[in-house]
Amino acid sequence: MPIAQSHARGPRWRRRPEVRPQQILEAAFRVFGTRGLHQATLDDVARAAGITKGTIYLYFPSKADLFTAMLKARVNRIMPPVDVPKGGPGPVTTRDRLCTLGRRLYRFFCSPAYLAMYRTLISEAPQFPEATAHFYREGILQANQRLAEVIRQGISAGEFREVNPIIAARAFVGMFQIFAVSQGLLGGQRLYPIPETRIVRTVTEIFLSGLLISGAGASRRRPARGSR
Amino acid sequence: MPIAQSHARGPRWRRRPEVRPQQILEAAFRVFGTRGLHQATLDDVARAAGITKGTIYLYFPSKADLFTAMLKARVNRIMPPVDVPKGGPGPVTTRDRLCTLGRRLYRFFCSPAYLAMYRTLISEAPQFPEATAHFYREGILQANQRLAEVIRQGISAGEFREVNPIIAARAFVGMFQIFAVSQGLLGGQRLYPIPETRIVRTVTEIFLSGLLISGAGASRRRPARGSR
DNA sequence: TTTTATTAACTAACTGGTCAGATACTTGGA
DNA sequence: TCCAAGTATCTGACCAGTTAGTTAATAAAA
């Protein structure tokens, strides 16, 4: 059931050799992400792409190859862009920037697209070690580098104490991710009776207090009673 | 290929109705954990249990039921025991206890058994929502409660500032988990060129500095140069 | 001898991958 | 501008391999 032809006299299908690969990769992402690689059939993917299974094999030699190609195509969407103004940080402190970043990270990690990608990656990693390693190197570690750069700036500016920024950045991500994954994949229907804003605020507080130089003050945004 | 019978005159197999279920669950955990639920066949499980597939169906009505039963049987092994001496904390500070705990947590998260369980849970969660929710409630949240209790003691003792202990505990876990999962599932062969001890030390430092009341000092165990 | 746990061979359904043929588009001649 | 021959793209039926689940036969125990 390709291109709908209910209306008058459309062709049963169209030749679209330029867009097919992208179309298929997009469908593969959606279908693999929701059903899982082994539960999803190529007929599912084809249907989602509006074509039939045979067409997939014109562009990808096997299901496994389609999967790894999909991973490659997604490699730079694993984290939202971390805008790092390399020049003067201007009037805004690194502390403030991390607050904003935390909120954005958490939102992103909660998105179905991220959760699907995370699930897919975790699930299939052992069976696709090279593809996974590539994704890890080019996607995850790159993103972490950009995040670490922010922390590094905070250290240079004298705001933060000296910690390994790579480790700190990854830990920052880990804190948000565990909540997002718990909620999105495991908890489902609000098993955690904690509102998002409180999670983001508390986590950011802990992390910032852990990095800020003592006496630079302002580890809490509002009186401590709020975080209880 | 059930019970080995190479030595003289053993019976070809034994009737073991009492131990079979446990045996099967144990094998299911190993096989599902390594191959993944859909890649692992029931013949694989049977072979691992030293029986044949038919026997599995004497004790479990279907593959899905075997899987959920396996989850239930594993529910209280999701985290290492957190010994919380409810009585007087004695001479040891909560700070010290968290240091030890961090190391133990990280080691545990790096273990193949934990990683297999994590992978399994993440992979199959959408297809077994009730079983997952049960595991989450009875296993993960319980363990987090025990961990939160430690933090709560630190707050009562005046060591830590007031934060939501549930959130803090989960964040603590999240920091270690992301490193363990990256290393164990994604990175594989040491893509992270950071030694374990440094990860554990830095993460614990950040977390403790984030909780300790300023001026209670000792946010770093050794001069800051070590963490660069 | 009877009971019951276990096996091993079986079936039915599913799915990755193939390919012959059908169909949309292109080109060039009139 | 129209049309026919040619080609690239796509389909759908098919095959071969795999596996969850069944069951008749068998062997251990009672």
Tab-separated table of N, CA, C and O in Angstrom, chain B residues 3-117:
chain	number	residue	atom	x	y	z
B	3	ILE	N	21.625	-34.222	31.975
B	3	ILE	CA	22.673	-34.723	32.882
B	3	ILE	C	23.734	-35.595	32.195
B	3	ILE	O	23.433	-36.613	31.586
B	4	ALA	N	24.961	-35.177	32.344
B	4	ALA	CA	26.049	-35.942	31.704
B	4	ALA	C	26.017	-37.394	32.172
B	4	ALA	O	25.752	-37.682	33.329
B	5	GLN	N	26.266	-38.275	31.238
B	5	GLN	CA	26.178	-39.684	31.635
B	5	GLN	C	27.417	-40.446	31.170
B	5	GLN	O	27.362	-41.618	30.888
B	6	SER	N	28.505	-39.684	31.059
B	6	SER	CA	29.723	-40.327	30.560
B	6	SER	C	30.177	-41.435	31.501
B	6	SER	O	30.605	-42.494	31.063
B	7	HIS	N	30.036	-41.220	32.823
B	7	HIS	CA	30.498	-42.247	33.756
B	7	HIS	C	29.510	-43.407	33.786
B	7	HIS	O	28.373	-43.303	33.323
B	8	ALA	N	29.940	-44.482	34.400
B	8	ALA	CA	29.205	-45.734	34.272
B	8	ALA	C	27.788	-45.662	34.824
B	8	ALA	O	27.550	-45.256	35.945
B	9	ARG	N	26.856	-46.069	33.999
B	9	ARG	CA	25.513	-46.469	34.402
B	9	ARG	C	24.689	-45.446	35.158
B	9	ARG	O	23.941	-45.788	36.046
B	10	GLY	N	24.843	-44.151	34.838
B	10	GLY	CA	23.887	-43.193	35.400
B	10	GLY	C	22.620	-43.279	34.599
B	10	GLY	O	22.634	-43.744	33.461
B	11	PRO	N	21.520	-42.893	35.142
B	11	PRO	CA	20.300	-42.810	34.344
B	11	PRO	C	20.458	-41.710	33.300
B	11	PRO	O	21.232	-40.780	33.502
B	12	ARG	N	19.746	-41.817	32.202
B	12	ARG	CA	19.892	-40.813	31.154
B	12	ARG	C	19.461	-39.432	31.631
B	12	ARG	O	19.971	-38.424	31.186
B	13	TRP	N	18.503	-39.396	32.493
B	13	TRP	CA	18.102	-38.131	33.105
B	13	TRP	C	17.438	-38.424	34.428
B	13	TRP	O	17.110	-39.578	34.722
B	14	ARG	N	17.287	-37.389	35.241
B	14	ARG	CA	16.667	-37.557	36.558
B	14	ARG	C	15.388	-36.776	36.649
B	14	ARG	O	15.251	-35.745	36.039
B	15	ARG	N	14.481	-37.238	37.429
B	15	ARG	CA	13.284	-36.464	37.735
B	15	ARG	C	13.613	-35.489	38.857
B	15	ARG	O	14.061	-35.905	39.915
B	16	ARG	N	13.432	-34.216	38.616
B	16	ARG	CA	13.808	-33.201	39.614
B	16	ARG	C	12.746	-32.117	39.718
B	16	ARG	O	13.036	-30.936	39.554
B	17	PRO	N	11.526	-32.530	39.936
B	17	PRO	CA	10.452	-31.527	39.885
B	17	PRO	C	10.637	-30.381	40.867
B	17	PRO	O	10.123	-29.295	40.635
B	18	GLU	N	11.362	-30.603	41.965
B	18	GLU	CA	11.499	-29.533	42.962
B	18	GLU	C	12.465	-28.448	42.509
B	18	GLU	O	12.276	-27.279	42.799
B	19	VAL	N	13.539	-28.863	41.816
B	19	VAL	CA	14.552	-27.863	41.494
B	19	VAL	C	14.389	-27.266	40.095
B	19	VAL	O	15.010	-26.252	39.784
B	20	ARG	N	13.568	-27.893	39.288
B	20	ARG	CA	13.457	-27.426	37.898
B	20	ARG	C	13.120	-25.944	37.764
B	20	ARG	O	13.805	-25.221	37.038
B	21	PRO	N	12.084	-25.480	38.411
B	21	PRO	CA	11.723	-24.069	38.196
B	21	PRO	C	12.901	-23.132	38.448
B	21	PRO	O	13.218	-22.270	37.618
B	22	GLN	N	13.568	-23.321	39.571
B	22	GLN	CA	14.694	-22.457	39.905
B	22	GLN	C	15.782	-22.579	38.847
B	22	GLN	O	16.366	-21.582	38.402
B	23	GLN	N	16.048	-23.822	38.471
B	23	GLN	CA	17.050	-24.117	37.451
B	23	GLN	C	16.744	-23.375	36.149
B	23	GLN	O	17.613	-22.758	35.530
B	24	ILE	N	15.494	-23.438	35.756
B	24	ILE	CA	15.074	-22.807	34.503
B	24	ILE	C	15.177	-21.293	34.609
B	24	ILE	O	15.659	-20.617	33.697
B	25	LEU	N	14.734	-20.756	35.743
B	25	LEU	CA	14.799	-19.301	35.921
B	25	LEU	C	16.237	-18.813	35.872
B	25	LEU	O	16.540	-17.772	35.279
B	26	GLU	N	17.101	-19.577	36.484
B	26	GLU	CA	18.527	-19.199	36.499
B	26	GLU	C	19.084	-19.198	35.078
B	26	GLU	O	19.757	-18.249	34.650
B	27	ALA	N	18.764	-20.252	34.351
B	27	ALA	CA	19.237	-20.327	32.968
B	27	ALA	C	18.634	-19.205	32.128
B	27	ALA	O	19.309	-18.590	31.298
B	28	ALA	N	17.353	-18.927	32.365
B	28	ALA	CA	16.685	-17.870	31.606
B	28	ALA	C	17.372	-16.543	31.845
B	28	ALA	O	17.585	-15.756	30.912
B	29	PHE	N	17.718	-16.296	33.083
B	29	PHE	CA	18.417	-15.046	33.384
B	29	PHE	C	19.716	-14.948	32.594
B	29	PHE	O	20.005	-13.932	31.963
B	30	ARG	N	20.487	-16.016	32.613
B	30	ARG	CA	21.771	-15.985	31.913
B	30	ARG	C	21.575	-15.802	30.408
B	30	ARG	O	22.188	-14.930	29.780
B	31	VAL	N	20.702	-16.600	29.839
B	31	VAL	CA	20.542	-16.598	28.383
B	31	VAL	C	19.868	-15.316	27.891
B	31	VAL	O	20.338	-14.669	26.961
B	32	PHE	N	18.755	-14.955	28.521
B	32	PHE	CA	18.075	-13.722	28.118
B	32	PHE	C	19.005	-12.526	28.311
B	32	PHE	O	18.999	-11.584	27.505
B	33	GLY	N	19.768	-12.560	29.377
B	33	GLY	CA	20.656	-11.443	29.662
B	33	GLY	C	21.744	-11.264	28.624
B	33	GLY	O	22.123	-10.136	28.308
B	34	THR	N	22.249	-12.369	28.112
B	34	THR	CA	23.346	-12.238	27.153
B	34	THR	C	22.838	-12.072	25.727
B	34	THR	O	23.315	-11.206	24.998
B	35	ARG	N	21.857	-12.874	25.341
B	35	ARG	CA	21.408	-12.817	23.951
B	35	ARG	C	20.277	-11.827	23.722
B	35	ARG	O	20.020	-11.434	22.579
B	36	GLY	N	19.567	-11.471	24.769
B	36	GLY	CA	18.358	-10.680	24.600
B	36	GLY	C	17.159	-11.606	24.453
B	36	GLY	O	17.273	-12.702	23.896
B	37	LEU	N	16.027	-11.152	24.897
B	37	LEU	CA	14.850	-12.015	24.945
B	37	LEU	C	14.504	-12.629	23.594
B	37	LEU	O	14.244	-13.817	23.483
B	38	HIS	N	14.507	-11.822	22.536
B	38	HIS	CA	14.010	-12.330	21.258
B	38	HIS	C	15.079	-13.083	20.477
B	38	HIS	O	14.760	-13.881	19.606
B	39	GLN	N	16.304	-12.830	20.774
B	39	GLN	CA	17.374	-13.572	20.124
B	39	GLN	C	17.590	-14.921	20.786
B	39	GLN	O	18.055	-15.858	20.142
B	40	ALA	N	17.281	-14.988	22.051
B	40	ALA	CA	17.462	-16.237	22.776
B	40	ALA	C	16.283	-17.169	22.498
B	40	ALA	O	15.133	-16.771	22.628
B	41	THR	N	16.579	-18.395	22.109
B	41	THR	CA	15.501	-19.350	21.885
B	41	THR	C	15.275	-20.167	23.150
B	41	THR	O	16.140	-20.239	24.025
B	42	LEU	N	14.122	-20.785	23.224
B	42	LEU	CA	13.845	-21.617	24.383
B	42	LEU	C	14.762	-22.833	24.395
B	42	LEU	O	15.042	-23.396	25.457
B	43	ASP	N	15.216	-23.237	23.226
B	43	ASP	CA	16.203	-24.319	23.192
B	43	ASP	C	17.502	-23.877	23.859
B	43	ASP	O	18.164	-24.654	24.550
B	44	ASP	N	17.869	-22.626	23.656
B	44	ASP	CA	19.047	-22.097	24.343
B	44	ASP	C	18.874	-22.192	25.854
B	44	ASP	O	19.764	-22.664	26.567
B	45	VAL	N	17.712	-21.729	26.308
B	45	VAL	CA	17.457	-21.751	27.744
B	45	VAL	C	17.489	-23.187	28.260
B	45	VAL	O	18.118	-23.481	29.283
B	46	ALA	N	16.823	-24.067	27.544
B	46	ALA	CA	16.771	-25.461	27.976
B	46	ALA	C	18.179	-26.061	28.056
B	46	ALA	O	18.539	-26.714	29.033
B	47	ARG	N	18.958	-25.799	27.026
B	47	ARG	CA	20.324	-26.319	27.011
B	47	ARG	C	21.109	-25.796	28.209
B	47	ARG	O	21.801	-26.542	28.890
B	48	ALA	N	20.948	-24.502	28.481
B	48	ALA	CA	21.659	-23.903	29.616
B	48	ALA	C	21.208	-24.505	30.935
B	48	ALA	O	21.971	-24.552	31.895
B	49	ALA	N	19.960	-24.962	30.968
B	49	ALA	CA	19.441	-25.550	32.206
B	49	ALA	C	19.720	-27.049	32.264
B	49	ALA	O	19.419	-27.693	33.261
B	50	GLY	N	20.260	-27.604	31.200
B	50	GLY	CA	20.545	-29.035	31.190
B	50	GLY	C	19.309	-29.888	30.975
B	50	GLY	O	19.248	-31.039	31.406
B	51	ILE	N	18.305	-29.344	30.328
B	51	ILE	CA	17.086	-30.107	30.051
B	51	ILE	C	16.709	-29.886	28.583
B	51	ILE	O	17.522	-29.397	27.807
B	52	THR	N	15.485	-30.229	28.218
B	52	THR	CA	15.027	-29.946	26.859
B	52	THR	C	13.816	-29.015	26.916
B	52	THR	O	13.211	-28.815	27.972
B	53	LYS	N	13.501	-28.497	25.745
B	53	LYS	CA	12.503	-27.429	25.695
B	53	LYS	C	11.158	-27.853	26.276
B	53	LYS	O	10.516	-27.081	27.003
B	54	GLY	N	10.760	-29.056	25.976
B	54	GLY	CA	9.461	-29.511	26.457
B	54	GLY	C	9.311	-29.357	27.961
B	54	GLY	O	8.240	-29.001	28.458
B	55	THR	N	10.400	-29.603	28.681
B	55	THR	CA	10.338	-29.528	30.135
B	55	THR	C	9.983	-28.128	30.613
B	55	THR	O	9.281	-27.959	31.614
B	56	ILE	N	10.473	-27.132	29.896
B	56	ILE	CA	10.166	-25.758	30.287
B	56	ILE	C	8.657	-25.558	30.341
B	56	ILE	O	8.132	-24.931	31.263
B	57	TYR	N	7.960	-26.161	29.374
B	57	TYR	CA	6.516	-25.949	29.294
B	57	TYR	C	5.747	-26.708	30.369
B	57	TYR	O	4.549	-26.531	30.522
B	58	LEU	N	6.435	-27.570	31.103
B	58	LEU	CA	5.776	-28.197	32.245
B	58	LEU	C	5.662	-27.226	33.401
B	58	LEU	O	4.818	-27.387	34.283
B	59	TYR	N	6.536	-26.208	33.393
B	59	TYR	CA	6.596	-25.310	34.540
B	59	TYR	C	6.213	-23.872	34.207
B	59	TYR	O	5.842	-23.110	35.080
B	60	PHE	N	6.330	-23.508	32.932
B	60	PHE	CA	5.962	-22.145	32.534
B	60	PHE	C	5.116	-22.217	31.270
B	60	PHE	O	5.486	-22.900	30.308
B	61	PRO	N	4.004	-21.514	31.278
B	61	PRO	CA	3.065	-21.665	30.154
B	61	PRO	C	3.553	-21.060	28.841
B	61	PRO	O	3.064	-21.446	27.785
B	62	SER	N	4.460	-20.116	28.884
B	62	SER	CA	4.917	-19.513	27.636
B	62	SER	C	6.255	-18.818	27.852
B	62	SER	O	6.700	-18.626	28.991
B	63	LYS	N	6.876	-18.444	26.771
B	63	LYS	CA	8.147	-17.734	26.863
B	63	LYS	C	7.985	-16.413	27.614
B	63	LYS	O	8.801	-16.056	28.459
B	64	ALA	N	6.905	-15.720	27.299
B	64	ALA	CA	6.668	-14.438	27.965
B	64	ALA	C	6.503	-14.640	29.466
B	64	ALA	O	7.026	-13.858	30.268
B	65	ASP	N	5.787	-15.685	29.853
B	65	ASP	CA	5.598	-15.941	31.278
B	65	ASP	C	6.913	-16.305	31.956
B	65	ASP	O	7.165	-15.893	33.085
B	66	LEU	N	7.717	-17.075	31.249
B	66	LEU	CA	9.031	-17.391	31.810
B	66	LEU	C	9.820	-16.109	32.036
B	66	LEU	O	10.469	-15.923	33.068
B	67	PHE	N	9.718	-15.212	31.094
B	67	PHE	CA	10.461	-13.958	31.217
B	67	PHE	C	9.996	-13.147	32.425
B	67	PHE	O	10.812	-12.714	33.245
B	68	THR	N	8.697	-12.984	32.545
B	68	THR	CA	8.212	-12.181	33.673
B	68	THR	C	8.506	-12.875	35.002
B	68	THR	O	8.827	-12.217	35.989
B	69	ALA	N	8.421	-14.192	35.008
B	69	ALA	CA	8.768	-14.912	36.236
B	69	ALA	C	10.234	-14.680	36.589
B	69	ALA	O	10.595	-14.509	37.755
B	70	MET	N	11.072	-14.662	35.567
B	70	MET	CA	12.489	-14.398	35.795
B	70	MET	C	12.686	-13.002	36.379
B	70	MET	O	13.451	-12.819	37.322
B	71	LEU	N	11.967	-12.031	35.840
B	71	LEU	CA	12.048	-10.666	36.390
B	71	LEU	C	11.662	-10.668	37.862
B	71	LEU	O	12.367	-10.103	38.709
B	72	LYS	N	10.544	-11.299	38.167
B	72	LYS	CA	10.073	-11.322	39.555
B	72	LYS	C	11.121	-11.942	40.473
B	72	LYS	O	11.387	-11.458	41.561
B	73	ALA	N	11.738	-13.013	39.992
B	73	ALA	CA	12.710	-13.705	40.833
B	73	ALA	C	13.966	-12.870	41.077
B	73	ALA	O	14.728	-13.123	41.998
B	74	ARG	N	14.173	-11.875	40.231
B	74	ARG	CA	15.399	-11.087	40.321
B	74	ARG	C	15.176	-9.739	40.993
B	74	ARG	O	16.098	-8.927	41.069
B	75	VAL	N	13.959	-9.517	41.426
B	75	VAL	CA	13.579	-8.167	41.814
B	75	VAL	C	14.419	-7.599	42.955
B	75	VAL	O	14.641	-6.404	43.041
B	76	ASN	N	14.881	-8.449	43.818
B	76	ASN	CA	15.627	-7.917	44.967
B	76	ASN	C	17.136	-8.074	44.818
B	76	ASN	O	17.883	-8.027	45.774
B	77	ARG	N	17.566	-8.262	43.572
B	77	ARG	CA	19.009	-8.329	43.344
B	77	ARG	C	19.471	-7.172	42.481
B	77	ARG	O	20.543	-7.212	41.901
B	78	ILE	N	18.651	-6.141	42.390
B	78	ILE	CA	18.950	-5.061	41.472
B	78	ILE	C	20.004	-4.105	42.030
B	78	ILE	O	20.609	-3.328	41.317
B	79	MET	N	20.224	-4.175	43.330
B	79	MET	CA	21.253	-3.319	43.917
B	79	MET	C	21.877	-4.030	45.097
B	79	MET	O	21.195	-4.826	45.757
B	80	PRO	N	23.143	-3.778	45.354
B	80	PRO	CA	23.777	-4.460	46.489
B	80	PRO	C	23.165	-3.950	47.773
B	80	PRO	O	22.696	-2.817	47.834
B	81	PRO	N	23.149	-4.773	48.809
B	81	PRO	CA	22.536	-4.359	50.069
B	81	PRO	C	23.214	-3.114	50.619
B	81	PRO	O	24.435	-3.006	50.625
B	82	VAL	N	22.411	-2.170	51.041
B	82	VAL	CA	22.929	-0.958	51.672
B	82	VAL	C	22.697	-1.110	53.163
B	82	VAL	O	21.583	-0.939	53.629
B	83	ASP	N	23.743	-1.477	53.878
B	83	ASP	CA	23.548	-1.703	55.312
B	83	ASP	C	23.376	-0.375	56.028
B	83	ASP	O	24.275	0.442	56.078
B	84	VAL	N	22.173	-0.204	56.558
B	84	VAL	CA	21.862	1.039	57.247
B	84	VAL	C	21.710	0.750	58.737
B	84	VAL	O	20.661	0.293	59.165
B	85	PRO	N	22.747	0.962	59.501
B	85	PRO	CA	22.604	0.787	60.954
B	85	PRO	C	21.684	1.854	61.499
B	85	PRO	O	22.087	3.000	61.693
B	86	LYS	N	20.433	1.449	61.721
B	86	LYS	CA	19.421	2.414	62.130
B	86	LYS	C	19.778	3.083	63.448
B	86	LYS	O	19.403	4.212	63.719
B	87	GLY	N	20.465	2.343	64.302
B	87	GLY	CA	20.816	2.880	65.611
B	87	GLY	C	21.819	4.010	65.485
B	87	GLY	O	21.877	4.709	64.480
B	88	GLY	N	22.588	4.204	66.500
B	88	GLY	CA	23.576	5.282	66.476
B	88	GLY	C	24.536	5.068	65.335
B	88	GLY	O	25.005	3.958	65.084
B	89	PRO	N	24.835	6.104	64.585
B	89	PRO	CA	25.772	5.995	63.474
B	89	PRO	C	27.196	5.761	63.952
B	89	PRO	O	28.073	5.541	63.133
B	90	GLY	N	27.388	5.792	65.253
B	90	GLY	CA	28.721	5.514	65.778
B	90	GLY	C	29.719	6.576	65.377
B	90	GLY	O	29.339	7.706	65.088
B	91	PRO	N	30.966	6.209	65.311
B	91	PRO	CA	32.000	7.204	65.052
B	91	PRO	C	32.095	7.580	63.575
B	91	PRO	O	32.619	8.604	63.221
B	92	VAL	N	31.551	6.731	62.713
B	92	VAL	CA	31.729	6.951	61.281
B	92	VAL	C	30.730	8.002	60.786
B	92	VAL	O	29.575	8.013	61.171
B	93	THR	N	31.196	8.889	59.943
B	93	THR	CA	30.313	9.930	59.429
B	93	THR	C	29.539	9.413	58.229
B	93	THR	O	29.952	8.451	57.572
B	94	THR	N	28.440	10.058	57.933
B	94	THR	CA	27.677	9.696	56.754
B	94	THR	C	28.519	9.926	55.498
B	94	THR	O	28.425	9.190	54.519
B	95	ARG	N	29.319	10.951	55.562
B	95	ARG	CA	30.228	11.247	54.461
B	95	ARG	C	31.101	10.041	54.123
B	95	ARG	O	31.190	9.617	52.962
B	96	ASP	N	31.696	9.467	55.141
B	96	ASP	CA	32.539	8.289	54.907
B	96	ASP	C	31.714	7.124	54.385
B	96	ASP	O	32.145	6.376	53.512
B	97	ARG	N	30.515	7.014	54.938
B	97	ARG	CA	29.695	5.893	54.504
B	97	ARG	C	29.344	6.024	53.024
B	97	ARG	O	29.351	5.054	52.280
B	98	LEU	N	29.080	7.239	52.587
B	98	LEU	CA	28.749	7.448	51.179
B	98	LEU	C	29.946	7.156	50.271
B	98	LEU	O	29.776	6.673	49.149
B	99	CYS	N	31.131	7.459	50.741
B	99	CYS	CA	32.330	7.156	49.947
B	99	CYS	C	32.418	5.655	49.685
B	99	CYS	O	32.554	5.206	48.542
B	100	THR	N	32.316	4.900	50.768
B	100	THR	CA	32.356	3.444	50.624
B	100	THR	C	31.242	2.947	49.719
B	100	THR	O	31.450	2.140	48.817
B	101	LEU	N	30.066	3.486	49.955
B	101	LEU	CA	28.894	3.081	49.187
B	101	LEU	C	29.100	3.356	47.705
B	101	LEU	O	28.760	2.532	46.846
B	102	GLY	N	29.653	4.506	47.405
B	102	GLY	CA	29.884	4.861	46.005
B	102	GLY	C	30.765	3.851	45.306
B	102	GLY	O	30.453	3.387	44.204
B	103	ARG	N	31.836	3.492	45.972
B	103	ARG	CA	32.741	2.523	45.385
B	103	ARG	C	32.021	1.201	45.151
B	103	ARG	O	32.114	0.606	44.073
B	104	ARG	N	31.272	0.766	46.161
B	104	ARG	CA	30.574	-0.508	46.026
B	104	ARG	C	29.510	-0.462	44.938
B	104	ARG	O	29.349	-1.412	44.173
B	105	LEU	N	28.811	0.649	44.876
B	105	LEU	CA	27.789	0.789	43.841
B	105	LEU	C	28.416	0.680	42.462
B	105	LEU	O	27.941	-0.054	41.603
B	106	TYR	N	29.470	1.425	42.265
B	106	TYR	CA	30.078	1.435	40.932
B	106	TYR	C	30.562	0.048	40.539
B	106	TYR	O	30.321	-0.413	39.427
B	107	ARG	N	31.227	-0.613	41.462
B	107	ARG	CA	31.669	-1.987	41.172
B	107	ARG	C	30.499	-2.860	40.773
B	107	ARG	O	30.557	-3.602	39.797
B	108	PHE	N	29.434	-2.738	41.549
B	108	PHE	CA	28.268	-3.576	41.275
B	108	PHE	C	27.670	-3.273	39.914
B	108	PHE	O	27.338	-4.175	39.138
B	109	PHE	N	27.564	-1.995	39.603
B	109	PHE	CA	26.976	-1.612	38.314
B	109	PHE	C	27.823	-2.103	37.149
B	109	PHE	O	27.313	-2.294	36.040
B	110	CYS	N	29.099	-2.278	37.386
B	110	CYS	CA	29.982	-2.755	36.323
B	110	CYS	C	29.909	-4.271	36.144
B	110	CYS	O	30.422	-4.793	35.149
B	111	SER	N	29.280	-4.948	37.081
B	111	SER	CA	29.248	-6.412	36.997
B	111	SER	C	28.378	-6.856	35.831
B	111	SER	O	27.363	-6.238	35.524
B	112	PRO	N	28.780	-7.935	35.179
B	112	PRO	CA	27.992	-8.447	34.057
B	112	PRO	C	26.546	-8.737	34.435
B	112	PRO	O	25.636	-8.498	33.631
B	113	ALA	N	26.326	-9.208	35.650
B	113	ALA	CA	24.962	-9.538	36.052
B	113	ALA	C	24.091	-8.280	36.070
B	113	ALA	O	22.972	-8.277	35.564
B	114	TYR	N	24.618	-7.205	36.630
B	114	TYR	CA	23.830	-5.978	36.669
B	114	TYR	C	23.589	-5.450	35.264
B	114	TYR	O	22.470	-5.084	34.907
B	115	LEU	N	24.640	-5.408	34.486
B	115	LEU	CA	24.511	-4.858	33.139
B	115	LEU	C	23.513	-5.658	32.317
B	115	LEU	O	22.709	-5.094	31.574
B	116	ALA	N	23.549	-6.972	32.470
B	116	ALA	CA	22.599	-7.811	31.745
B	116	ALA	C	21.170	-7.482	32.168
B	116	ALA	O	20.270	-7.361	31.343
B	117	MET	N	20.996	-7.322	33.456
B	117	MET	CA	19.661	-7.008	33.959
B	117	MET	C	19.208	-5.644	33.460
B	117	MET	O	18.050	-5.480	33.053
